[in-house]
Amino acid sequence: MIYRRRYRWTEMWLLLFPAAFLILALLELELTQNASTPLTRNTLPPVDVFTPAIGLMIALAVTHVLLNLFAPDSDQTLLPIAGTLASIGVIMALRIGSSPGFDVPSLGTKQLAWVIVGLGFCVGTVVLTRDLRWVRNYKYTWAAVGLALVGITLVNALRHFNTNAPSRDVLSIGPGGFSFQPSELVKICLVVFFAGYLSENQEMLSAGSVPIGGIKFPPLKQLGPLLFMLGLALIIAVGIRELGLALLIFGMVLSMTYAATNRMTYVFGGLALFTVGSVLAFSVFSYARVRLAIVSNAFDPNVATNAGYQIVQGLIAFASGGVFGSGLGLGHPTFVPASNTDYIAASFGEEFGFAGLLALLGLFMLLVFRGMYVAIRARDPFNQLMAVGLTSVFALQTLVILAGNLKLMPLTGVPLPFVAYGGSSVIANFIIIGFLLRLSENKA
Amino acid sequence: MGLDTYSVLLILRIVLVAILYLVILRVVGVARREMRVAERAPGLVTRGKDVVGHLVVIDSGSTPLRPGARLDVEPITTIGRSPTNTIVLDSTFVSTEHTRILFRDRSLWVEDMSSRNGTLVDQNRITAPVAVTPGTILQVGDVRFKFAV
């Protein structure tokens, strides 16, 4: 093997963009605080205001240097894309946290801390997975760990049974009230398991040898564990009342199975199963019925002030942004409940407008594109399927939450990758970036 | 000399969104360049051994092979019971030198080496070399394979 120890210039140049974005966004935020006074040298913000921006820039630069050391040949666009998205997230957290009616000025700093921890985890993943075989050999362990994490949450939730809580996906650790959402890490564990399983049974699953009604099904020995793990994951996801998570896992497994077997039968079968599952969820869970009803009659006066309040306010926020937005710091994002988490897209859309939202979508599209490119160039089926699965997590999450925000499908609380406020999600997403970097480093 | 804050804000607003689009443009540029390089150097993806295809075990018969296992097909691949073969099938139904697979004219050819139990391609016993494509089923003795890329 030849080592090409070239400096990652492309990555460095691309990282200048999020840096510029951070500085200018903070400048704009500061200026909007006293927008009525004319701009002179005296009214320019003091330098220490830019501390969060500089903190994130340093963190990105350090990550860049570490990647030069540990994975010099890996993809050079992933970190800048994720960095830009994370910058948007930090700026939005800072902006929403300091707005009247929200009053958590430390929100931006907290998000910044999470991003820095996330970058640390990203580099850690790159270093620890130098040889991906150990990850692959313990695939059942990974699946067990992942499901156990959610299982504990489920038990915990059932003990303090509260029928009104929409989600039970929080696990508190220690007396400090430090809590995290295990479902974020479960996704990664499941991707590892399914990549390992599918790459080993790829041929049998795609060939099929048991003909039932004209279609050749793979033998139960190969299909069984796949369906069992999928079923278990879905049951637990539904148990903690995270229909969004269930949707995510299902879509992820379906994309991976299709990528592994190249058979449309699985896609059609999956969609049929999905329909059955949706009807079941619809008839069993009242909150699922409510969510679906909101989509059809959100603007009904009774709904718009109650169950549909959030979604209607979100749509108004999008609309008031118009094409070019109100400008950062000049909108009213806090009118929407959960403006910093589930409705971060609405907050961003209001202040950056349709133009900004389109750029945001473009960034996510590029992230998915680069992830799939990593998959194409990866070394073996396991590496390829890992890349496909991890990338599909980004794609599906973005799709589910944005479509929910825009009232195109029932709203489920899935965080928008990197942008939405929340430690678990940011860390998990940076671990995924770490895996993708490693997979692109180990290309064939 | 006070510059109107609102015009500064307007400029910042445009620049902020412009930066996001610049990121996209630059990344697309990088991706295009990389793809062009990959196109020019097709040797980048080849592996060490000269592998022209794969045989996937569907039915291992009485051999210890694992169903689903992928075996490499080289430009000249011999299949049989003798350990001198490229692919060794330890089964009483397989002759010492049973079948040969050759890579000629960008296609794989299967040839029976006058074995006792014969070579079956898509369930037909072959008497002359037959060209095969991915998906073709090959039966050697009691072992069945599928050709894959």
Coordinates of C-alpha atoms in Angstrom, one line a residue:
Chain A
M1 CA 0.0 0.0 0.0
I2 CA 1.3 3.4 -0.9
Y3 CA 0.7 6.3 1.5
R4 CA 0.1 9.6 -0.2
R5 CA 0.8 12.0 2.6
R6 CA -0.6 15.1 1.0
Y7 CA -2.0 17.9 3.0
R8 CA -5.8 18.2 3.0
W9 CA -5.8 21.6 1.2
T10 CA -9.3 21.2 -0.2
E11 CA -10.7 20.6 3.3
M12 CA -8.9 23.6 4.7
W13 CA -10.2 26.0 2.0
L14 CA -13.7 24.7 2.3
L15 CA -13.6 25.2 6.1
L16 CA -13.0 28.9 5.5
F17 CA -16.7 29.2 4.5
P18 CA -18.3 28.1 7.8
A19 CA -15.7 30.3 9.5
A20 CA -16.8 33.4 7.5
F21 CA -20.4 32.4 8.0
L22 CA -19.9 32.3 11.8
I23 CA -18.2 35.7 12.0
L24 CA -20.7 37.5 9.8
A25 CA -23.7 35.9 11.4
L26 CA -22.5 37.0 14.8
L27 CA -21.9 40.5 13.5
E28 CA -25.4 40.6 12.2
L29 CA -26.8 39.3 15.4
E30 CA -25.0 42.0 17.3
L31 CA -26.1 44.7 15.0
T32 CA -29.7 43.8 15.2
Q33 CA -29.5 44.3 19.0
N34 CA -29.2 48.1 18.4
A35 CA -30.5 48.3 14.9
S36 CA -31.8 51.9 15.3
T37 CA -28.5 53.6 15.9
P38 CA -26.3 54.3 12.9
L39 CA -23.2 52.2 12.6
T40 CA -20.0 53.8 13.7
R41 CA -16.7 52.5 15.0
N42 CA -18.1 52.8 18.5
T43 CA -21.2 50.7 17.9
L44 CA -19.3 47.9 16.4
P45 CA -19.5 44.8 18.7
P46 CA -16.6 44.2 21.1
V47 CA -14.3 41.4 20.1
D48 CA -15.3 39.0 22.9
V49 CA -18.7 38.7 21.4
F50 CA -17.2 36.5 18.8
T51 CA -15.9 34.0 21.3
P52 CA -18.4 31.2 20.3
A53 CA -17.6 31.7 16.6
I54 CA -13.9 31.5 17.3
G55 CA -14.4 28.5 19.6
L56 CA -16.1 26.6 16.8
M57 CA -13.5 27.7 14.2
I58 CA -10.7 26.4 16.5
A59 CA -12.6 23.2 17.0
L60 CA -13.0 22.7 13.3
A61 CA -9.4 23.6 12.6
V62 CA -8.1 21.1 15.3
T63 CA -10.3 18.4 13.8
H64 CA -8.8 19.3 10.4
V65 CA -5.3 18.9 11.7
L66 CA -6.1 15.6 13.5
L67 CA -7.7 14.2 10.3
N68 CA -4.5 15.1 8.5
L69 CA -2.7 12.9 11.0
F70 CA -5.1 10.0 11.3
A71 CA -6.9 9.8 8.0
P72 CA -5.0 11.8 5.4
D73 CA -6.7 10.2 2.4
S74 CA -10.3 10.4 3.6
D75 CA -13.0 12.4 2.0
Q76 CA -12.3 16.1 2.2
T77 CA -15.8 17.5 1.8
L78 CA -17.6 15.7 4.7
L79 CA -16.1 17.8 7.5
P80 CA -16.8 21.2 5.8
I81 CA -20.4 20.2 5.0
A82 CA -21.1 19.0 8.5
G83 CA -19.2 22.0 9.9
T84 CA -21.3 24.5 7.9
L85 CA -24.5 22.7 9.1
A86 CA -23.2 22.8 12.7
S87 CA -22.4 26.5 12.4
I88 CA -25.9 27.1 11.3
G89 CA -27.1 25.1 14.4
V90 CA -24.9 27.1 16.8
I91 CA -25.9 30.4 15.4
M92 CA -29.6 29.5 15.5
A93 CA -29.3 28.3 19.1
L94 CA -27.5 31.5 20.0
R95 CA -30.1 33.6 18.3
I96 CA -33.1 31.8 19.7
G97 CA -31.6 31.5 23.2
S98 CA -31.1 35.2 23.5
S99 CA -34.5 36.2 22.1
P100 CA -37.1 37.6 24.5
G101 CA -39.7 35.0 25.3
F102 CA -37.1 32.2 25.3
D103 CA -34.4 33.7 27.6
V104 CA -31.8 31.0 27.8
P105 CA -28.8 33.0 26.8
S106 CA -26.5 30.0 27.3
L107 CA -28.3 27.9 24.6
G108 CA -25.7 28.8 21.9
T109 CA -22.8 28.1 24.2
K110 CA -24.3 24.8 25.2
Q111 CA -24.8 23.8 21.5
L112 CA -21.3 24.9 20.8
A113 CA -20.0 22.6 23.6
W114 CA -22.0 19.7 22.1
V115 CA -20.5 20.3 18.7
I116 CA -17.0 20.3 20.2
V117 CA -17.7 17.1 22.0
G118 CA -19.2 15.7 18.8
L119 CA -16.1 16.6 16.8
G120 CA -14.1 14.8 19.5
F121 CA -16.2 11.7 19.1
C122 CA -15.8 12.1 15.3
V123 CA -12.0 12.0 15.5
G124 CA -12.2 9.2 18.1
T125 CA -14.3 7.1 15.7
V126 CA -11.8 7.7 12.9
V127 CA -8.9 6.6 15.2
L128 CA -10.6 3.6 16.8
T129 CA -12.1 2.1 13.7
R130 CA -8.8 2.0 11.8
D131 CA -9.4 -1.7 11.4
L132 CA -13.2 -2.0 10.8
R133 CA -13.1 -5.8 11.3
W134 CA -13.6 -5.6 15.0
V135 CA -16.7 -3.5 14.5
R136 CA -18.0 -6.1 12.0
N137 CA -17.1 -9.2 14.1
Y138 CA -19.2 -8.0 17.0
K139 CA -22.3 -7.2 15.0
Y140 CA -24.7 -9.1 17.3
T141 CA -23.1 -7.4 20.3
W142 CA -23.6 -4.0 18.7
A143 CA -27.3 -4.8 18.1
A144 CA -27.7 -6.1 21.6
V145 CA -26.0 -3.0 23.2
G146 CA -28.2 -0.7 21.0
L147 CA -31.4 -2.5 21.9
A148 CA -30.5 -2.8 25.5
L149 CA -30.0 1.0 25.7
V150 CA -33.5 1.6 24.4
G151 CA -34.8 -1.3 26.5
I152 CA -33.6 0.4 29.7
T153 CA -35.4 3.5 28.6
L154 CA -38.5 1.6 27.8
V155 CA -38.5 0.0 31.3
N156 CA -37.8 3.3 32.9
A157 CA -40.6 4.9 31.0
L158 CA -43.1 2.2 31.9
R159 CA -42.2 2.6 35.6
H160 CA -43.1 6.3 35.6
F161 CA -46.1 5.7 33.3
N162 CA -47.4 8.9 31.8
T163 CA -49.8 8.6 29.0
N164 CA -49.6 12.2 28.1
A165 CA -45.9 12.3 27.3
P166 CA -45.5 12.1 23.6
S167 CA -42.0 10.6 23.9
R168 CA -40.3 8.4 26.4
D169 CA -37.0 8.5 24.7
V170 CA -34.9 10.1 27.4
L171 CA -32.4 8.3 29.7
S172 CA -31.2 10.3 32.7
I173 CA -27.8 9.4 34.1
G174 CA -26.6 10.4 37.5
P175 CA -27.9 13.1 39.9
G176 CA -26.7 15.9 37.7
G177 CA -29.8 15.5 35.5
F178 CA -27.6 14.7 32.5
S179 CA -29.9 13.0 30.1
F180 CA -29.5 11.7 26.6
Q181 CA -31.6 10.1 23.9
P182 CA -30.5 6.5 23.4
S183 CA -32.3 6.3 20.1
E184 CA -29.6 8.4 18.5
L185 CA -27.0 5.9 19.2
V186 CA -29.3 2.9 18.4
K187 CA -29.4 4.0 14.8
I188 CA -25.6 3.5 14.5
C189 CA -25.6 0.2 16.3
L190 CA -28.3 -1.1 14.0
V191 CA -26.5 0.1 10.8
V192 CA -23.5 -1.9 12.0
F193 CA -25.5 -5.0 12.6
F194 CA -27.4 -4.9 9.4
A195 CA -24.3 -4.1 7.3
G196 CA -22.6 -7.1 8.8
Y197 CA -25.5 -9.4 8.4
L198 CA -26.5 -8.3 4.9
S199 CA -22.9 -8.5 3.6
E200 CA -22.6 -12.0 4.8
N201 CA -25.9 -13.2 3.5
Q202 CA -26.0 -11.0 0.4
E203 CA -26.0 -13.7 -2.2
M204 CA -28.6 -15.9 -0.5
L205 CA -30.9 -13.0 0.0
S206 CA -30.6 -11.8 -3.5
A207 CA -30.7 -15.2 -5.2
G208 CA -33.7 -16.7 -3.3
S209 CA -34.4 -20.4 -3.5
V210 CA -37.8 -21.0 -2.0
P211 CA -40.5 -20.3 -4.6
I212 CA -43.8 -19.2 -3.1
G213 CA -46.4 -18.0 -5.5
G214 CA -44.1 -17.2 -8.4
I215 CA -41.6 -15.2 -6.3
K216 CA -38.4 -16.8 -5.1
F217 CA -38.0 -16.1 -1.4
P218 CA -34.7 -16.5 0.4
P219 CA -34.6 -19.4 2.9
L220 CA -35.9 -18.6 6.4
K221 CA -32.4 -19.2 7.8
Q222 CA -31.2 -16.1 6.1
L223 CA -34.4 -14.0 6.2
G224 CA -35.3 -14.9 9.8
P225 CA -32.7 -12.9 11.7
L226 CA -33.2 -10.0 9.4
L227 CA -36.9 -9.9 10.1
F228 CA -36.5 -10.6 13.8
M229 CA -34.0 -7.8 14.4
L230 CA -36.1 -5.4 12.3
G231 CA -39.3 -6.4 14.2
L232 CA -37.6 -6.1 17.6
A233 CA -36.2 -2.6 16.8
L234 CA -39.6 -1.5 15.5
I235 CA -41.5 -2.8 18.6
I236 CA -39.1 -1.0 20.9
A237 CA -39.2 2.2 18.9
V238 CA -43.0 2.1 19.1
G239 CA -42.8 1.2 22.8
I240 CA -41.0 4.4 23.6
R241 CA -43.5 6.2 21.4
E242 CA -41.0 7.3 18.8
L243 CA -42.9 6.6 15.5
G244 CA -40.3 8.8 13.8
L245 CA -37.6 6.5 15.0
A246 CA -39.5 3.5 13.8
L247 CA -39.9 5.1 10.4
L248 CA -36.2 5.9 10.3
I249 CA -35.1 2.3 11.2
F250 CA -37.5 0.8 8.7
G251 CA -36.4 3.1 5.9
M252 CA -32.8 2.5 6.7
V253 CA -33.1 -1.3 6.7
L254 CA -35.0 -1.1 3.5
S255 CA -32.4 1.0 1.7
M256 CA -29.6 -1.2 3.0
T257 CA -31.4 -4.4 1.9
Y258 CA -32.1 -3.0 -1.5
A259 CA -28.5 -1.9 -1.9
A260 CA -27.3 -5.3 -0.8
T261 CA -29.6 -7.4 -3.0
N262 CA -30.6 -5.1 -5.9
R263 CA -34.1 -6.6 -5.8
M264 CA -37.1 -4.4 -6.1
T265 CA -39.2 -7.2 -4.4
Y266 CA -37.8 -6.1 -1.0
V267 CA -38.8 -2.5 -1.6
F268 CA -42.3 -3.4 -2.7
G269 CA -42.6 -5.9 0.2
G270 CA -41.3 -3.3 2.6
L271 CA -43.8 -0.7 1.4
A272 CA -46.6 -3.3 1.8
L273 CA -45.5 -4.0 5.3
F274 CA -45.2 -0.3 6.0
T275 CA -48.8 0.3 4.9
V276 CA -49.9 -2.5 7.3
G277 CA -47.8 -1.0 10.1
S278 CA -49.2 2.5 9.5
V279 CA -52.8 1.3 9.6
L280 CA -52.0 -0.7 12.8
A281 CA -50.3 2.3 14.5
F282 CA -53.1 4.5 13.4
S283 CA -55.7 2.3 15.0
V284 CA -53.8 1.6 18.2
F285 CA -52.3 5.0 19.1
S286 CA -54.6 7.9 19.5
Y287 CA -51.7 10.4 19.2
A288 CA -50.9 9.0 15.7
R289 CA -54.6 9.6 14.8
V290 CA -54.4 13.2 16.1
R291 CA -51.1 13.9 14.2
L292 CA -52.7 12.6 10.9
A293 CA -55.8 14.6 11.5
I294 CA -53.8 17.8 11.9
V295 CA -52.3 17.4 8.5
S296 CA -55.7 17.4 6.9
N297 CA -57.4 20.2 8.9
A298 CA -54.7 22.2 10.6
F299 CA -56.3 25.5 9.8
D300 CA -59.6 24.6 11.3
P301 CA -60.1 27.3 14.1
N302 CA -60.5 24.6 16.8
V303 CA -57.4 22.7 15.7
A304 CA -55.2 25.7 14.9
T305 CA -55.4 26.9 18.4
N306 CA -54.9 23.5 20.0
A307 CA -53.3 20.4 18.6
G308 CA -52.4 22.1 15.3
Y309 CA -51.0 25.3 17.0
Q310 CA -47.4 24.4 16.4
I311 CA -47.7 23.3 12.8
V312 CA -49.8 26.4 11.9
Q313 CA -47.3 28.7 13.6
G314 CA -44.5 26.9 11.8
L315 CA -46.2 27.5 8.5
I316 CA -46.8 31.1 9.3
A317 CA -43.1 31.4 10.1
F318 CA -42.1 29.9 6.8
A319 CA -44.5 32.2 5.0
S320 CA -43.4 35.4 6.7
G321 CA -39.9 34.6 5.8
G322 CA -40.7 34.9 2.1
V323 CA -38.1 34.4 -0.5
F324 CA -35.2 36.2 1.1
G325 CA -36.2 36.0 4.8
S326 CA -36.5 38.6 7.5
G327 CA -32.8 38.5 8.2
L328 CA -31.0 36.8 11.0
G329 CA -32.1 38.3 14.4
L330 CA -35.0 40.2 12.9
G331 CA -37.7 37.5 12.8
H332 CA -39.8 36.0 15.6
P333 CA -38.9 32.4 15.6
T334 CA -40.0 31.9 19.3
F335 CA -43.6 32.2 18.3
V336 CA -43.4 28.6 17.2
P337 CA -43.2 26.0 20.1
A338 CA -40.0 24.0 20.1
S339 CA -38.4 26.6 17.8
N340 CA -34.9 25.4 18.7
T341 CA -35.4 21.6 18.3
D342 CA -38.2 20.2 16.1
Y343 CA -39.0 23.5 14.4
I344 CA -35.5 24.7 13.8
A345 CA -36.2 24.5 10.1
A346 CA -39.1 27.0 10.5
S347 CA -36.9 29.4 12.5
F348 CA -34.2 29.1 9.9
G349 CA -36.7 29.5 7.1
E350 CA -38.2 32.6 8.6
E351 CA -34.9 34.4 9.0
F352 CA -33.0 33.2 5.9
G353 CA -36.1 32.8 3.7
F354 CA -36.7 30.3 0.9
A355 CA -33.3 31.1 -0.5
G356 CA -31.6 30.0 2.7
L357 CA -33.8 27.0 3.1
L358 CA -33.0 25.8 -0.4
A359 CA -29.3 26.2 0.4
L360 CA -29.8 24.1 3.6
L361 CA -31.5 21.4 1.5
G362 CA -28.6 21.6 -1.0
L363 CA -26.1 21.0 1.9
F364 CA -28.0 18.0 3.1
M365 CA -28.2 16.7 -0.5
L366 CA -24.5 17.1 -0.9
L367 CA -23.9 15.2 2.4
V368 CA -26.0 12.3 1.1
F369 CA -24.3 12.5 -2.3
R370 CA -20.9 12.3 -0.7
G371 CA -21.9 9.5 1.6
M372 CA -23.1 7.5 -1.4
Y373 CA -19.9 8.3 -3.2
V374 CA -18.0 6.9 -0.3
A375 CA -20.2 3.8 -0.5
I376 CA -19.4 3.3 -4.2
R377 CA -15.7 3.5 -3.7
A378 CA -15.6 1.5 -0.5
R379 CA -13.5 -1.6 -0.1
D380 CA -15.9 -4.5 0.4
P381 CA -19.7 -5.1 0.8
F382 CA -19.6 -4.6 4.5
N383 CA -18.0 -1.1 4.1
Q384 CA -20.3 -0.3 1.3
L385 CA -23.4 -1.2 3.3
M386 CA -22.2 0.7 6.3
A387 CA -21.8 3.8 4.2
V388 CA -25.2 3.3 2.6
G389 CA -26.9 2.8 5.9
L390 CA -25.3 5.7 7.7
T391 CA -26.0 8.0 4.8
S392 CA -29.6 6.9 4.6
V393 CA -30.0 7.9 8.3
F394 CA -29.1 11.5 7.3
A395 CA -31.4 11.4 4.3
L396 CA -34.4 10.0 6.1
Q397 CA -34.0 12.2 9.1
T398 CA -33.9 15.3 7.0
L399 CA -36.9 14.2 4.9
V400 CA -39.0 13.2 7.9
I401 CA -38.6 16.4 9.9
L402 CA -38.7 18.8 7.0
A403 CA -41.8 17.1 5.5
G404 CA -43.3 17.2 9.0
N405 CA -42.5 20.9 9.4
L406 CA -44.0 21.7 6.0
K407 CA -47.2 19.8 6.8
L408 CA -46.5 17.3 4.0
M409 CA -46.7 14.4 6.4
P410 CA -47.6 13.9 10.0
L411 CA -45.1 15.6 12.3
T412 CA -42.7 13.3 14.2
G413 CA -40.0 14.7 16.4
V414 CA -36.8 13.8 14.6
P415 CA -33.9 16.2 15.0
L416 CA -32.7 17.9 11.8
P417 CA -29.1 16.6 11.6
F418 CA -26.4 19.0 13.0
V419 CA -28.8 22.0 13.0
A420 CA -31.4 21.1 15.7
Y421 CA -30.4 21.8 19.3
G422 CA -29.6 18.7 21.3
G423 CA -26.4 17.0 22.5
S424 CA -27.3 13.3 21.7
S425 CA -28.2 14.0 18.1
V426 CA -25.2 16.2 17.4
I427 CA -22.8 13.7 18.9
A428 CA -24.4 10.8 17.1
N429 CA -24.3 12.6 13.8
F430 CA -20.6 13.4 14.2
I431 CA -19.9 9.8 15.0
I432 CA -21.6 8.9 11.7
I433 CA -19.3 11.5 10.0
G434 CA -16.4 9.8 11.7
F435 CA -17.4 6.4 10.3
L436 CA -17.9 7.9 6.8
L437 CA -14.4 9.5 6.9
R438 CA -12.9 6.1 8.0
L439 CA -14.8 4.3 5.2
S440 CA -13.6 6.7 2.6
E441 CA -10.0 6.4 3.9
N442 CA -10.1 2.6 3.6
K443 CA -11.2 2.7 0.0
A444 CA -10.3 -0.1 -2.4
Chain B
M1 CA -19.4 58.9 9.2
G2 CA -22.2 56.6 10.2
L3 CA -23.1 53.9 7.8
D4 CA -26.8 53.1 8.0
T5 CA -27.2 49.9 10.0
Y6 CA -30.1 48.7 7.9
S7 CA -28.0 48.7 4.7
V8 CA -25.2 46.8 6.5
L9 CA -27.8 44.3 7.7
L10 CA -29.1 43.9 4.2
I11 CA -25.7 43.3 2.9
L12 CA -24.9 40.8 5.7
R13 CA -28.2 39.0 5.0
I14 CA -27.3 38.5 1.3
V15 CA -23.7 37.5 2.1
L16 CA -24.8 35.0 4.7
V17 CA -27.0 33.1 2.2
A18 CA -24.4 33.6 -0.5
I19 CA -21.8 31.8 1.7
L20 CA -24.1 28.8 2.0
Y21 CA -24.4 28.6 -1.8
L22 CA -20.7 29.1 -2.2
V23 CA -20.1 26.0 0.0
I24 CA -22.4 24.0 -2.3
L25 CA -20.7 25.2 -5.4
R26 CA -17.2 24.5 -4.1
V27 CA -18.2 21.0 -2.9
V28 CA -19.8 20.3 -6.3
G29 CA -16.6 21.5 -7.9
V30 CA -14.5 19.2 -5.8
A31 CA -16.8 16.3 -6.5
R32 CA -16.6 16.9 -10.2
R33 CA -12.8 17.0 -10.2
E34 CA -12.6 13.8 -8.2
M35 CA -14.9 12.0 -10.5
R36 CA -12.9 13.1 -13.5
V37 CA -9.7 11.8 -11.9
A38 CA -11.4 8.5 -11.0
E39 CA -12.6 8.2 -14.7
R40 CA -9.1 8.7 -16.0
A41 CA -7.5 6.2 -13.7
P42 CA -9.7 3.1 -13.8
G43 CA -6.9 1.0 -12.3
L44 CA -7.7 2.7 -9.0
V45 CA -10.4 0.2 -8.0
T46 CA -8.8 -3.0 -9.1
R47 CA -7.8 -5.5 -6.5
G48 CA -4.5 -7.3 -6.2
K49 CA -5.4 -10.7 -7.7
D50 CA -6.7 -10.9 -11.3
V51 CA -10.3 -11.7 -10.6
V52 CA -12.7 -11.7 -13.6
G53 CA -15.9 -12.8 -11.7
H54 CA -17.3 -14.7 -8.8
L55 CA -18.9 -18.0 -8.2
V56 CA -21.5 -18.0 -5.4
V57 CA -22.2 -21.3 -3.7
I58 CA -26.0 -22.0 -3.7
D59 CA -26.0 -25.7 -2.8
S60 CA -22.8 -27.0 -1.3
G61 CA -23.8 -30.7 -1.8
S62 CA -21.5 -32.9 0.3
T63 CA -18.6 -30.4 0.4
P64 CA -17.8 -28.4 3.5
L65 CA -18.4 -25.1 1.6
R66 CA -20.8 -22.6 3.1
P67 CA -23.8 -21.7 1.0
G68 CA -23.5 -18.0 0.0
A69 CA -19.7 -18.1 -0.1
R70 CA -18.1 -16.1 -2.9
L71 CA -15.3 -17.8 -4.7
D72 CA -13.0 -15.8 -7.1
V73 CA -13.0 -16.7 -10.8
E74 CA -9.6 -16.1 -12.3
P75 CA -8.8 -16.0 -16.1
I76 CA -8.1 -19.7 -15.9
T77 CA -10.0 -21.5 -13.2
T78 CA -10.1 -25.2 -12.8
I79 CA -12.7 -27.0 -10.6
G80 CA -12.2 -30.6 -9.3
R81 CA -11.5 -32.9 -6.4
S82 CA -7.7 -32.8 -6.9
P83 CA -5.9 -30.2 -4.6
T84 CA -4.1 -28.8 -7.7
N85 CA -7.3 -27.1 -8.9
T86 CA -8.1 -23.4 -8.4
I87 CA -11.4 -24.4 -6.7
V88 CA -11.2 -27.7 -4.9
L89 CA -14.5 -29.5 -4.3
D90 CA -14.1 -32.4 -1.9
S91 CA -17.0 -34.6 -3.0
T92 CA -17.3 -38.1 -4.4
F93 CA -19.6 -36.8 -7.1
V94 CA -16.8 -34.5 -8.4
S95 CA -14.1 -35.9 -10.7
T96 CA -10.4 -35.1 -10.1
E97 CA -10.4 -32.5 -12.9
H98 CA -14.0 -31.8 -13.5
T99 CA -14.6 -28.4 -15.1
R100 CA -12.6 -25.5 -16.5
I101 CA -13.6 -21.8 -16.7
L102 CA -11.8 -19.6 -19.2
F103 CA -11.9 -15.9 -19.8
R104 CA -11.8 -15.2 -23.5
D105 CA -13.2 -12.3 -25.6
R106 CA -14.5 -10.5 -22.6
S107 CA -16.7 -13.4 -21.6
L108 CA -16.5 -16.4 -19.3
W109 CA -16.6 -19.9 -20.9
V110 CA -17.4 -23.1 -19.1
E111 CA -15.9 -26.3 -20.4
D112 CA -16.4 -29.9 -19.1
M113 CA -13.1 -31.8 -18.6
S114 CA -14.7 -35.2 -19.6
S115 CA -15.9 -35.7 -16.0
R116 CA -17.8 -38.7 -14.9
N117 CA -21.0 -36.9 -13.8
G118 CA -20.8 -34.0 -16.2
T119 CA -21.1 -30.3 -15.9
L120 CA -24.5 -28.7 -16.0
V121 CA -25.1 -25.1 -17.1
D122 CA -28.6 -23.9 -16.3
Q123 CA -29.5 -27.6 -15.8
N124 CA -28.3 -28.7 -19.2
R125 CA -25.3 -31.0 -19.5
I126 CA -22.7 -29.4 -21.7
T127 CA -20.6 -31.2 -24.3
A128 CA -18.8 -28.1 -25.8
P129 CA -17.6 -24.8 -24.2
V130 CA -20.5 -22.6 -23.3
A131 CA -20.4 -18.8 -22.7
V132 CA -21.9 -17.7 -19.4
T133 CA -23.2 -14.5 -17.9
P134 CA -23.8 -13.3 -14.3
G135 CA -26.8 -15.2 -13.0
T136 CA -26.1 -18.4 -14.8
I137 CA -26.3 -21.6 -12.6
L138 CA -23.4 -24.0 -12.8
Q139 CA -23.6 -27.5 -11.4
V140 CA -20.4 -29.5 -10.8
G141 CA -21.2 -32.9 -9.4
D142 CA -23.6 -32.2 -6.5
V143 CA -22.4 -28.6 -6.0
R144 CA -24.4 -25.8 -7.5
F145 CA -23.0 -22.3 -8.1
K146 CA -24.3 -19.0 -9.5
F147 CA -22.1 -16.7 -11.6
A148 CA -21.8 -13.2 -10.2
V149 CA -19.9 -10.1 -11.2

